[in-house]
Short mmCIF file of C-alpha atoms in Angstrom, two decimals:
data_model
loop_
_atom_site.label_atom_id
_atom_site.label_comp_id
_atom_site.label_asym_id
_atom_site.label_seq_id
_atom_site.Cartn_x
_atom_site.Cartn_y
_atom_site.Cartn_z
CA MET K 283 75.52 159.02 48.33
CA SER K 284 74.57 156.89 51.84
CA ASP K 285 72.17 155.02 49.75
CA PHE K 286 74.39 154.26 47.00
CA LEU K 287 77.16 152.89 48.67
CA PRO K 288 75.42 149.44 50.05
CA THR K 289 74.37 149.08 46.04
CA GLY K 290 77.89 149.68 44.83
CA ILE K 291 79.37 147.15 47.67
CA GLN K 292 77.10 144.77 46.40
CA LEU K 293 78.17 145.09 42.57
CA THR K 294 81.83 145.40 43.85
CA TYR K 295 81.46 141.70 45.12
CA LEU K 296 79.81 140.56 42.11
CA VAL K 297 81.87 141.89 39.93
CA ALA K 298 84.74 139.88 42.56
CA ALA K 299 83.03 136.82 42.81
CA SER K 300 83.34 137.09 38.13
CA LEU K 301 86.47 137.25 38.58
CA PHE K 302 86.73 134.53 40.67
CA ILE K 303 85.72 132.18 38.69
CA ILE K 304 86.85 133.36 35.70
CA GLY K 305 90.06 133.11 37.24
CA LEU K 306 89.84 129.68 38.44
CA LYS K 307 88.79 128.31 35.03
CA LYS K 308 92.07 129.95 33.49
CA LEU K 309 94.24 127.90 36.72
CA SER K 310 93.20 124.59 34.48
CA SER K 311 95.07 125.15 31.67
CA PRO K 312 99.43 126.19 32.54
CA ALA K 313 99.03 128.42 29.09
CA THR K 314 96.56 130.96 30.73
CA ALA K 315 97.33 129.96 34.39
CA ARG K 316 99.39 132.90 35.21
CA ASN K 317 96.62 135.03 33.73
CA GLY K 318 93.99 133.22 35.86
CA ASN K 319 95.94 134.15 38.83
CA LEU K 320 95.80 137.57 38.24
CA LEU K 321 92.77 138.05 37.78
CA ALA K 322 91.70 136.15 40.86
CA ALA K 323 93.52 138.25 42.99
CA ILE K 324 91.96 141.68 41.42
CA GLY K 325 88.78 140.09 42.56
CA MET K 326 89.77 139.88 45.87
CA LEU K 327 91.75 143.52 45.97
CA LEU K 328 87.54 144.72 45.18
CA ALA K 329 86.76 142.71 47.43
CA ILE K 330 89.05 143.80 50.16
CA VAL K 331 88.53 147.60 49.42
CA ALA K 332 84.80 147.01 49.29
CA THR K 333 84.79 145.45 52.83
CA LEU K 334 86.36 148.58 53.92
CA LEU K 335 84.39 150.98 52.24
CA ASP K 336 81.27 149.24 54.24
CA ARG K 337 79.66 151.48 57.35
CA GLN K 338 80.16 148.07 59.26
CA VAL K 339 83.96 148.49 59.60
CA LEU K 340 84.53 150.51 62.35
CA ASN K 341 88.08 150.68 62.89
CA TYR K 342 90.68 151.45 60.58
CA GLN K 343 93.81 152.61 61.94
CA MET K 344 93.60 148.85 63.87
CA ILE K 345 92.63 147.21 59.71
CA VAL K 346 95.73 149.15 58.84
CA VAL K 347 97.64 147.63 61.01
CA ALA K 348 96.60 143.89 60.10
CA LEU K 349 97.09 144.67 56.74
CA ALA K 350 100.56 146.10 57.14
CA ILE K 351 101.41 143.18 59.20
CA GLY K 352 100.36 140.84 57.17
CA SER K 353 101.34 141.88 53.71
CA ALA K 354 104.96 141.77 54.68
CA ILE K 355 105.10 138.64 56.30
CA GLY K 356 102.89 137.18 53.20
CA ALA K 357 105.97 138.88 50.86
CA ILE K 358 108.96 137.94 53.08
CA ALA K 359 107.12 134.59 53.06
CA ALA K 360 106.91 134.16 49.25
CA TYR K 361 110.39 135.42 48.35
CA LYS K 362 111.91 133.16 50.43
CA VAL K 363 110.06 129.55 50.28
CA GLN K 364 111.89 127.27 47.80
CA MET K 365 109.64 125.72 45.40
CA THR K 366 110.69 122.43 46.84
CA GLU K 367 108.97 123.41 50.30
CA MET K 368 105.57 124.83 48.39
CA PRO K 369 103.34 121.58 49.84
CA GLN K 370 104.46 123.28 53.24
CA MET K 371 103.76 127.03 52.30
CA VAL K 372 100.79 125.38 51.04
CA GLY K 373 99.56 123.40 54.24
CA LEU K 374 100.64 126.61 56.45
CA LEU K 375 97.81 129.41 53.91
CA ASN K 376 95.19 126.71 54.60
CA GLY K 377 95.83 125.90 57.80
CA LEU K 378 95.80 130.23 58.65
CA GLY K 379 91.95 130.48 56.57
CA GLY K 380 90.96 127.89 58.87
CA ALA K 381 92.19 129.84 61.97
CA ALA K 382 90.55 132.92 60.65
CA SER K 383 87.51 131.60 59.17
CA ALA K 384 87.13 130.32 62.81
CA LEU K 385 88.31 133.38 64.46
CA VAL K 386 84.99 135.37 62.95
CA ALA K 387 82.56 132.51 64.40
CA VAL K 388 84.13 132.81 67.65
CA ALA K 389 84.17 136.89 67.79
CA GLU K 390 80.84 137.15 66.54
CA PHE K 391 79.71 134.74 69.70
CA TRP K 392 81.66 137.04 71.83
CA ARG K 393 79.73 140.44 70.61
CA LEU K 394 76.47 138.12 70.81
CA LEU K 395 77.47 137.28 74.09
CA GLY K 396 77.96 140.78 75.24
CA THR K 397 74.47 142.23 73.92
CA ALA K 398 70.40 141.19 74.89
CA GLU K 399 69.66 140.67 71.57
CA PRO K 400 68.26 136.46 70.99
CA VAL K 401 70.89 134.96 69.15
CA PRO K 402 68.85 133.48 65.49
CA LEU K 403 69.20 130.00 64.45
CA ASP K 404 70.69 130.39 61.45
CA ALA K 405 73.50 132.34 63.03
CA ASN K 406 74.29 129.91 65.52
CA ILE K 407 73.90 126.99 63.48
CA SER K 408 76.40 128.97 60.64
CA MET K 409 78.71 129.59 64.24
CA LEU K 410 78.94 125.85 64.93
CA LEU K 411 79.91 124.73 61.74
CA ASP K 412 82.29 127.55 61.14
CA VAL K 413 84.12 126.23 64.62
CA PHE K 414 84.21 123.05 63.59
CA ILE K 415 85.54 123.30 60.00
CA GLY K 416 87.47 125.96 60.68
CA GLY K 417 88.87 123.86 63.48
CA ILE K 418 89.83 121.24 62.01
CA THR K 419 91.21 122.94 59.07
CA PHE K 420 94.22 124.55 61.66
CA THR K 421 95.33 122.06 63.70
CA GLY K 422 95.03 119.18 60.70
CA SER K 423 97.06 122.47 58.60
CA MET K 424 99.86 122.52 61.04
CA LEU K 425 100.31 118.45 61.74
CA ALA K 426 99.83 117.98 57.98
CA PHE K 427 102.76 120.89 57.72
CA ALA K 428 104.88 120.08 60.59
CA LYS K 429 105.21 116.28 58.98
CA LEU K 430 105.62 117.81 55.65
CA GLN K 431 108.38 119.86 57.31
CA GLY K 432 110.58 117.23 58.90
CA LEU K 433 109.12 118.47 62.56
CA ILE K 434 107.44 115.26 63.20
CA SER K 435 107.49 111.38 61.42
CA GLY K 436 105.78 111.78 58.30
CA SER K 437 104.95 108.25 58.71
CA PRO K 438 101.09 107.25 59.94
CA ILE K 439 101.06 107.61 63.67
CA THR K 440 98.22 105.16 65.07
CA PHE K 441 96.80 103.65 68.41
CA PRO K 442 94.87 101.65 70.11
CA LEU K 443 91.12 102.78 69.80
CA GLN K 444 92.10 105.66 67.74
CA GLN K 445 88.72 105.99 65.88
CA PRO K 446 86.10 105.02 68.83
CA ILE K 447 88.14 108.17 70.28
CA ASN K 448 87.62 110.14 66.82
CA ALA K 449 84.08 108.42 67.10
CA LEU K 450 83.22 109.87 70.41
CA LEU K 451 84.96 113.27 69.87
CA LEU K 452 82.99 113.56 66.76
CA ILE K 453 79.31 112.87 69.11
CA SER K 454 80.35 115.59 71.98
CA TYR K 455 80.80 118.20 69.29
CA ILE K 456 77.17 117.03 67.78
CA VAL K 457 75.74 116.68 71.61
CA GLY K 458 77.17 120.25 72.66
CA SER K 459 76.05 121.42 69.22
CA GLY K 460 72.72 121.26 70.34
CA PHE K 461 73.06 122.28 73.88
CA LEU K 462 73.81 125.25 72.61
CA LEU K 463 71.37 125.94 70.15
CA VAL K 464 69.14 125.57 73.16
CA ASP K 465 71.17 127.73 75.69
CA PRO K 466 73.25 129.68 72.41
CA THR K 467 75.22 132.18 75.64
CA ASN K 468 76.95 129.40 77.37
CA LEU K 469 79.70 130.27 77.40
CA PRO K 470 81.98 126.48 78.69
CA VAL K 471 79.98 124.51 76.62
CA PHE K 472 81.04 127.18 73.37
CA LEU K 473 84.58 126.91 74.08
CA GLY K 474 85.00 123.35 75.11
CA LEU K 475 83.39 122.80 71.23
CA VAL K 476 86.63 125.12 70.42
CA ALA K 477 89.01 122.61 71.53
CA VAL K 478 87.32 119.57 70.76
CA SER K 479 87.37 120.95 67.05
CA LEU K 480 91.06 121.51 67.42
CA VAL K 481 91.60 118.04 68.96
CA LEU K 482 89.29 116.92 66.07
CA GLY K 483 92.03 118.14 63.64
CA VAL K 484 95.14 116.58 64.88
CA MET K 485 93.67 113.58 65.10
CA PHE K 486 92.43 113.22 61.63
CA VAL K 487 96.07 113.83 60.38
CA VAL K 488 97.59 111.98 62.14
CA PRO K 489 96.97 108.14 61.00
CA ILE K 490 98.02 110.14 56.86
CA GLY K 491 101.28 108.52 55.65
CA GLY K 492 103.57 111.00 54.42
CA GLY K 493 102.51 109.69 50.08
CA ASP K 494 99.19 110.55 50.81
CA MET K 495 99.37 114.10 51.47
CA PRO K 496 98.87 115.33 48.08
CA VAL K 497 95.55 114.38 48.73
CA VAL K 498 95.49 115.46 52.65
CA ILE K 499 96.52 118.62 51.61
CA SER K 500 93.68 118.95 48.98
CA LEU K 501 91.34 118.11 51.61
CA LEU K 502 92.38 120.86 53.59
CA ASN K 503 92.38 123.65 51.28
CA SER K 504 88.71 122.61 50.74
CA PHE K 505 87.76 122.65 53.90
CA SER K 506 89.67 126.49 54.15
CA GLY K 507 87.18 127.19 51.63
CA LEU K 508 83.74 125.36 53.36
CA ALA K 509 85.05 127.40 56.68
CA ALA K 510 85.09 130.95 54.59
CA GLY K 511 81.44 129.80 53.17
CA ALA K 512 80.36 129.20 56.27
CA ALA K 513 82.13 132.43 57.76
CA GLY K 514 80.48 134.44 54.97
CA PHE K 515 77.38 133.29 56.69
CA VAL K 516 78.13 134.08 59.97
CA VAL K 517 78.74 138.28 59.29
CA MET K 518 76.20 137.55 56.15
CA ASN K 519 79.18 138.62 53.51
CA ASN K 520 78.24 137.68 49.96
CA VAL K 521 81.94 137.38 48.86
CA LEU K 522 82.72 135.79 50.91
CA ILE K 523 79.91 133.09 51.19
CA ILE K 524 81.24 132.69 46.63
CA SER K 525 84.63 131.91 47.32
CA GLY K 526 84.42 129.54 50.22
CA ALA K 527 82.09 127.89 47.88
CA LEU K 528 84.20 128.43 45.14
CA VAL K 529 87.54 126.97 47.13
CA GLY K 530 85.56 124.47 48.63
CA ALA K 531 84.04 122.72 45.76
CA SER K 532 86.61 122.77 43.63
CA GLY K 533 89.30 121.19 46.58
CA LEU K 534 86.59 118.50 46.94
CA ILE K 535 87.02 117.51 42.71
CA LEU K 536 90.64 117.85 43.23
CA THR K 537 90.52 115.55 45.77
CA GLU K 538 88.71 112.92 44.38
CA ILE K 539 90.62 113.31 40.98
CA MET K 540 93.95 112.29 43.32
CA CYS K 541 91.85 109.87 44.38
CA LYS K 542 91.59 108.10 41.23
CA ALA K 543 94.96 108.64 40.39
CA MET K 544 95.61 106.18 43.49
CA ASN K 545 92.69 104.19 42.86
CA ARG K 546 91.67 104.44 46.76
CA SER K 547 88.99 105.13 47.87
CA LEU K 548 88.96 109.35 49.88
CA ILE K 549 88.09 106.48 53.26
CA SER K 550 91.04 104.29 53.03
CA VAL K 551 93.27 107.27 52.51
CA LEU K 552 92.09 108.53 55.32
CA PHE K 553 91.82 105.77 57.92
CA GLY K 554 94.05 102.60 56.23
CA ALA K 555 96.93 104.29 57.95
CA PHE K 556 98.74 103.65 54.26
CA GLY K 557 102.38 104.48 53.61
CA GLY K 558 104.33 103.51 56.48
CA GLY K 559 107.71 102.58 53.70
CA GLY K 560 110.30 99.76 54.21
CA SER K 561 113.66 99.61 54.64
CA ALA K 562 116.11 99.70 51.92
CA SER K 563 119.08 97.75 50.57
CA GLY K 564 122.50 98.82 49.70
CA ALA K 565 123.15 100.90 46.72
CA GLY K 566 122.90 98.48 43.61
CA GLY K 567 122.86 94.98 45.19
CA ALA K 568 120.51 92.70 45.17
CA ALA K 569 116.31 93.37 46.92
CA ALA K 570 113.41 91.35 46.52
CA GLY K 571 115.58 88.10 47.31
CA ASP K 572 117.80 87.53 44.58
CA ARG K 573 116.72 89.77 42.06
CA ALA K 574 119.22 91.79 40.75
CA THR K 575 119.87 95.25 39.31
CA ARG K 576 121.60 96.58 36.15
CA SER K 577 123.82 99.61 36.64
CA VAL K 578 125.14 102.32 34.64
CA ASP K 579 127.45 105.04 35.63
CA ALA K 580 127.16 108.21 33.79
CA GLU K 581 129.13 108.14 30.13
CA GLU K 582 127.04 105.32 29.26
CA ALA K 583 123.51 106.91 30.12
CA ALA K 584 124.38 110.24 28.58
CA MET K 585 125.32 108.08 25.06
CA MET K 586 122.06 106.59 25.50
CA LEU K 587 120.50 109.73 25.94
CA GLY K 588 122.46 111.73 23.61
CA TYR K 589 121.80 109.17 20.58
CA ALA K 590 118.38 108.72 21.49
CA ARG K 591 115.54 110.20 19.00
CA SER K 592 113.10 110.15 21.71
CA VAL K 593 113.62 111.04 25.48
CA VAL K 594 110.74 111.23 28.26
CA ILE K 595 111.46 112.13 31.71
CA VAL K 596 110.11 111.51 35.01
CA PRO K 597 110.48 113.69 37.87
CA GLY K 598 109.96 112.21 41.16
CA TYR K 599 109.63 113.64 44.56
CA GLY K 600 113.55 112.52 44.27
CA MET K 601 113.68 115.97 42.50
CA ALA K 602 112.31 117.57 44.68
CA VAL K 603 114.24 117.05 47.81
CA ALA K 604 117.45 117.09 45.39
CA GLN K 605 116.11 120.43 44.23
CA ALA K 606 117.24 119.25 40.60
CA GLN K 607 114.64 120.97 38.72
CA HIS K 608 116.92 123.11 37.21
CA THR K 609 119.93 120.85 36.13
CA VAL K 610 117.05 118.13 34.44
CA ARG K 611 116.11 121.41 32.93
CA GLU K 612 120.21 122.65 31.61
CA LEU K 613 119.88 118.27 30.28
CA ALA K 614 116.81 119.07 28.36
CA ASP K 615 118.68 121.53 26.55
CA GLN K 616 121.92 119.52 25.87
CA LEU K 617 119.70 116.81 24.56
CA ASP K 618 117.40 119.19 22.41
CA ARG K 619 121.28 121.09 21.06
CA LEU K 620 121.51 117.70 20.09
CA GLY K 621 117.96 116.54 17.81
CA VAL K 622 116.78 114.88 20.98
CA GLU K 623 112.56 115.23 21.23
CA VAL K 624 112.48 115.95 25.02
CA LYS K 625 109.35 115.03 26.75
CA TYR K 626 108.15 115.27 30.34
CA ALA K 627 105.47 112.94 32.17
CA ILE K 628 103.39 113.77 35.05
CA HIS K 629 101.66 112.10 37.02
CA PRO K 630 98.97 113.32 39.32
CA VAL K 631 99.96 112.13 42.58
CA ALA K 632 103.95 113.00 41.92
CA GLY K 633 105.55 114.48 44.61
CA ARG K 634 103.42 116.35 47.61
CA MET K 635 100.84 118.12 46.35
CA PRO K 636 98.51 118.51 43.65
CA GLY K 637 100.57 119.47 40.88
CA HIS K 638 103.88 119.64 42.13
CA MET K 639 106.18 118.88 39.65
CA ASN K 640 104.33 120.98 37.06
CA VAL K 641 105.33 124.26 39.98
CA LEU K 642 108.78 123.05 40.18
CA LEU K 643 109.63 123.05 36.16
CA ALA K 644 108.29 125.88 35.99
CA GLU K 645 110.59 127.44 38.45
CA ALA K 646 113.47 125.69 36.18
CA ASN K 647 111.14 127.47 33.51
CA VAL K 648 110.50 124.76 31.56
CA SER K 649 107.96 125.24 29.08
CA TYR K 650 104.14 124.03 29.43
CA THR K 651 104.15 122.32 26.15
CA GLN K 652 106.72 119.88 26.50
CA LEU K 653 104.38 118.39 30.31
CA TYR K 654 102.40 115.37 29.61
CA ASP K 655 100.13 114.10 31.98
CA MET K 656 99.77 110.73 32.13
CA ASP K 657 96.46 109.62 30.24
CA ASP K 658 98.74 111.80 27.25
CA ILE K 659 102.03 110.19 27.99
CA ASN K 660 101.23 106.73 28.14
CA PRO K 661 99.67 105.69 24.94
CA GLN K 662 103.65 106.97 23.37
CA PHE K 663 106.18 105.63 25.35
CA ASP K 664 106.31 101.92 22.93
CA GLN K 665 107.88 105.00 20.64
CA THR K 666 110.33 106.19 23.55
CA ASP K 667 113.55 105.32 23.57
CA VAL K 668 114.84 105.90 26.39
CA ALA K 669 112.35 107.00 29.71
CA LEU K 670 114.98 109.32 32.66
CA VAL K 671 113.15 108.17 35.39
CA ILE K 672 114.29 110.90 38.57
CA GLY K 673 113.80 110.52 41.88
CA ALA K 674 110.27 108.70 41.36
CA ASN K 675 108.97 104.67 42.41
CA ASP K 676 105.92 103.55 42.86
CA VAL K 677 104.09 105.95 40.11
CA VAL K 678 106.46 103.72 37.59
CA ASN K 679 105.99 100.17 39.25
CA PRO K 680 104.30 98.23 36.69
CA ALA K 681 103.61 95.24 39.63
CA ALA K 682 100.25 98.47 39.55
CA ARG K 683 98.79 96.63 37.00
CA HIS K 684 98.69 92.60 37.10
CA ASP K 685 100.28 92.21 40.82
CA THR K 686 97.10 91.69 42.61
CA ALA K 687 99.27 90.75 45.82
CA SER K 688 100.60 94.71 45.57
CA PRO K 689 98.69 97.07 47.72
CA ILE K 690 99.43 99.91 44.53
CA TYR K 691 97.47 97.14 42.17
CA GLY K 692 95.16 99.33 39.94
CA MET K 693 96.72 102.01 40.40
CA PRO K 694 97.38 104.27 37.54
CA ILE K 695 101.14 104.84 36.63
CA LEU K 696 103.00 105.58 34.24
CA GLU K 697 104.12 102.94 32.06
CA VAL K 698 107.81 103.34 31.42
CA ASP K 699 108.42 100.03 31.34
CA ARG K 700 107.12 99.90 27.64
CA ALA K 701 109.54 102.39 26.33
CA LYS K 702 112.64 100.40 25.04
CA HIS K 703 115.13 101.38 27.47
CA THR K 704 114.72 102.86 31.70
CA ILE K 705 117.34 104.32 32.77
CA VAL K 706 116.78 105.35 36.77
CA ILE K 707 118.29 107.90 38.97
CA LYS K 708 117.80 107.17 42.55
CA ARG K 709 120.29 107.19 45.90
CA GLY K 710 119.36 102.90 46.18
CA MET K 711 117.36 100.48 46.04
CA SER K 712 114.53 102.04 48.78
CA THR K 713 111.10 101.20 49.02
CA GLY K 714 108.83 104.04 48.50
CA PHE K 715 105.42 105.88 50.63
CA ALA K 716 103.64 102.29 50.05
CA GLY K 717 105.98 100.08 51.36
CA VAL K 718 106.77 97.33 48.50
CA ASP K 719 109.75 96.85 46.25
CA ASN K 720 109.58 98.37 42.23
CA GLU K 721 110.12 95.51 39.98
CA LEU K 722 110.61 98.07 37.44
CA PHE K 723 114.17 98.20 38.96
CA TYR K 724 114.61 94.26 37.99
CA LYS K 725 113.23 94.97 34.62
CA ASP K 726 116.24 93.59 31.43
CA LYS K 727 115.30 96.64 29.94
CA THR K 728 116.45 98.85 33.34
CA MET K 729 119.90 100.83 34.31
CA MET K 730 120.04 101.83 37.50
CA PHE K 731 122.15 105.02 38.16
CA PHE K 732 122.33 105.66 41.72
CA GLY K 733 123.08 109.00 43.17
CA SER K 734 121.30 112.29 44.33
CA ALA K 735 119.76 113.27 41.66
CA LYS K 736 120.09 116.49 41.41
CA ASP K 737 124.70 114.93 40.91
CA ALA K 738 123.39 112.49 39.00
CA VAL K 739 121.77 114.87 36.47
CA ALA K 740 124.88 116.96 36.93
CA LYS K 741 127.22 114.42 35.68
CA LEU K 742 124.92 113.36 32.71
CA VAL K 743 124.83 117.16 31.93
CA SER K 744 128.62 117.28 31.54
CA GLU K 745 129.19 113.76 29.34
CA VAL K 746 126.51 115.49 27.09
CA LYS K 747 128.14 118.22 26.44
CA HIS K 748 130.48 116.18 24.84
CA LEU K 749 128.66 114.21 22.91
#
């Protein structure tokens, strides 16, 4: 039995890794995402059980206590968190994953420090990488959480000599790592490297504007996977290496997709300090000079929607802030009752994390068959009677197509201005995170319906019911 146990553990790890890969594949479609998540969770359960049966695990009492505490906190947090706060939750979990991985390296260094055995070069390099990536992930994710939660300003924070300081910190880590490779038991140097990695995480996120958070969350998620993979090399755990590589690779691919959706390079996202936003003018008033907008009330907007043949709803961060997803679904149900074909147009970077709008609409039980990504819905706007924009801004700004002076020039957008009519629900005339005025608001076919997304849509629902 004792001879079979190591083989059985490795076979279980192989099954778990296979379930991770299958689950990740199924997450690519809303139709199979739930099953994919379940398969990946089963894989993780198998991996945990196999690890607990490993003879290297010595203190089961402490592990049981940790499992109980962690499970309780996780269950309560998952039950309490609002879907609109999911980006904060993802950022927090990314940070905790990075911290856990870094602590594995710290614990292994401490163990080796208390023994006379020499530190292998590969183990030393793995520990240094684990501390570096895990530390950056932890403090960077915590800062991202604080920005998304509103604990600190979501605007870019810059100061003189910021990039030279970052370069100095990175060089310090490289030099310290070289010193530690020569003298692997130097505790002050190791602790100094831990501190440098934590500071680098803060410096990494502070210049990021709130509108760039989808990219940053995705990148930090990738970092958490890379940190886990490095921790796997530290403790020589195969399933940790595989799962970390999967998360790291998928996160990097998603980051690249998000950057393309914004027509920006990752370097400009990380170091461009983009997203300061702009000031608002009075609701319904003129903006950007003497240009004027056309306003519409709930009754007129409801008539336009109710008597249309096709309506495309474009959700944005304003819908998320107002928690209006359930009211939006109710409006779609009322329009469907009148025979109106309703679709939802989802921009890749709408919201504060990848898939933010999809998650909110799924919570409101919107059928995934009604959700269309940007490439699929854009050719259909020419045949759309009414495009209803709810809290979206830069992702529907036509200036991205033709204004070479605009900071969003070249960014793929949802082309709602091609619809026969466009209704924009917005609190006022404030700009989006890019800080530029939206020329969509001044188009002849555009009508502004000012107010909170939830209240405005509720008024539409009430009026549509009377049609």
